[in-house]
Phi, psi and omega in degrees: 000172193291146171254161172242166183291121170233141192304138181302316180263038158056024201270334176204140176265089202292121194302128175262163179304101193256029183178142179294114174106352183294162159242006185200142142267147179255120177314107195266287176207156187267142160239010176229187197217129179303130167092003161279136196267127165243169187232143173331122178088329197286182212239131196253310147217180188242130201234143182253126171268207174300312204217007172219133157291120190233142178274105175295102193283169114355100164289324193204164208264109168196191191244120199323110185249326168196169219233131183239096191143134170235173186295118154127029187259139143293133180251132169280132159288123196109356163250179211279128188259335184177123203266159182219137175217199201276349166156175180173160206274136197274014181235031174285175187254171200276134171265117203257114186261135181298190199290321203291335211274329173311269198345291198301319165293335193286312181281345188243038180270137205295200188213039169286227192289139178245151162217163191273118180232149166187179195135136181219167171209165154033075172067358187233150157269132181236154188272119189315164184257046196233129159224105197303154193197112186244142172256068170234212220270140170300116169298319158344327218208094171247154175230115173254156162302109151121350188258162185270178189247107184196166168297155174280337188292318205282317166293351162290346206269314192303333176305319180270340165274359176056046168264105174343120201265332185281004168269336197281119159288110170296127168267354184283227185258158186055009178094021182276133201270153184242172191297316185306317156326279168305263213318343175293307181284304184318325180281353164102035167271022163248145192310142193315333181279340174314130174302127185286142166292168201221152178080189196273024201290146183285156182230147190279152178269099189277143175314107184317162202260329211239068189249155182281153185300131173277153168270088169288359165286142191076352182313103168290343179177137199266115181235115196278161165283082179219156171067218193299300204303316165297321187293329187293306149357278191305285173330312176282342197263297177314337172280289198275019165269327191267276180296153184284093160308143095291167178212116183227140203229164172190180188227171195204126171307069186270009183298335190251335163289321196289316181290332183278330183299318188287354171274290179341310181290340184270321175305325174272330188080016211204155181292162159202141184264165164309331207273325132328303172302329152300320164283345150284298178357278185308339171297307203288313186321302200296324187307334189276319184225089161305323172350305189292327165305052199212168176219146180250134180242137204262326183288315194264354215020071165223147178292131168215120177248156207256161153294279177285153183254139189233107203270099167309143154227132158297122188233135161277093199235166175273048214222273233116193180292115157227146188233078177303165203237140152264098195281128172096038179292329178282355172271346181282143151307165169299306198292301168299010166259327170283344175253010164246350148293335190277313189321309195302291194309323186289306181286354174279334163293323145295002170051049173241018179264147210283139178311322195267036175244018158245036180198156177090035167268165160263328165210135186274164156220156165232109171277054170320329175316317215278352190237040203099319200270159183251277153281168171198177184224083185281130171298135193290155187249086213293150349253068135277162176280344185192174194176110172305071190273105180288140173267187184266151170274158176219149174277157194209177200244154185197164186209111186235117180043053159078003178236171200234140200209164165241140211235178174257111229226098173268132170293171178194138178224124184246126196246149159209189191256128174274354170292342201233306183244139182276174203281341166274335171309311193290329194269342171268344174299288175329318204279315190285308158330288193283344185287311185324286172303342182267005232205020163000315191261009180262332199274311207240123168210000000 
């Protein structure tokens, strides 16, 4: 994980990057109070990132003189989280920094020692109790010839807004580009002589000022968009505003495959769903239709086709939808795919899954059938270009060569990014998946 600058005088502790590329985290609960004497590695607070519940330890021993935030606050990476002093009263009021103050602190973080955070314990992803400080150039800031000076978090914001950060004039210390500079540029703050980015890069859109009024009466609960739910909302919003969705649907007669599934279950001595078989069919179909095993780099106006299939599998949890990734799924057997699905699902539900296993997907499958659904219009897991929703298999009366019979039919719904995948190719890919599911001898080799 990327480190952040920590002060040499140890008068305050700056929130580190709790996950690769994160720019903020939600403060869930303080584990210390003002006036407490704490030791190095003792937990200061519980924070929630987009996917994980994280314990943040103190990098050194000292007395807490100020807690810079309250439960529910979004704290910027690089903002002051805790201040240390010679002592303090436990009844002293906790100061809550405004988002603007937190952002300013994040942008003006010093240029001394860098800290690194890693680790996990007992069902929760945690920050390790070791902060390695090194006397070298700040690893959280880069300045290369022809490039602007900015932190990774600010660069990430620029990518999400479709802004070329090298065109943004920095107002921070030493000409550093701040998050405010990027937002101003993305909302039209650039001069008329500024170059214009090319391609179909999505541009930031301001919230309309003429939104209809909201009826706030009879509200039983107010749920803020925070944590996993906020990240889900942001990801879906970005996908529908960027990818040009189209959906094609079909059905597969999986009667023979269901019999083969039961045989596999007996051999393995464990329950086995249809999902690993569908995953195997997807991997084989992607080999014949490589245009769907790709991601879009909108910032560079490029389509990046992938070799290995990194198969994302949508998992419903009490914290919200999560999409863990089975890396190199095309190299795994059906039994190995089934085992991987179980491990990822457990990791998502108890929040112990590593962050690296939640990124890097090239194609996603969503099993809507596990909750009784049939057909769907799934939203692409951007920047991927396709997602397949699998419905619940049901018995239906079928006809073939003038003969009627009862078969087990599985509904399939494929959504693709029409900028990358033509409608005909999407239909051909789905036909290949159907053929493989209907002919287990081809699927199981």
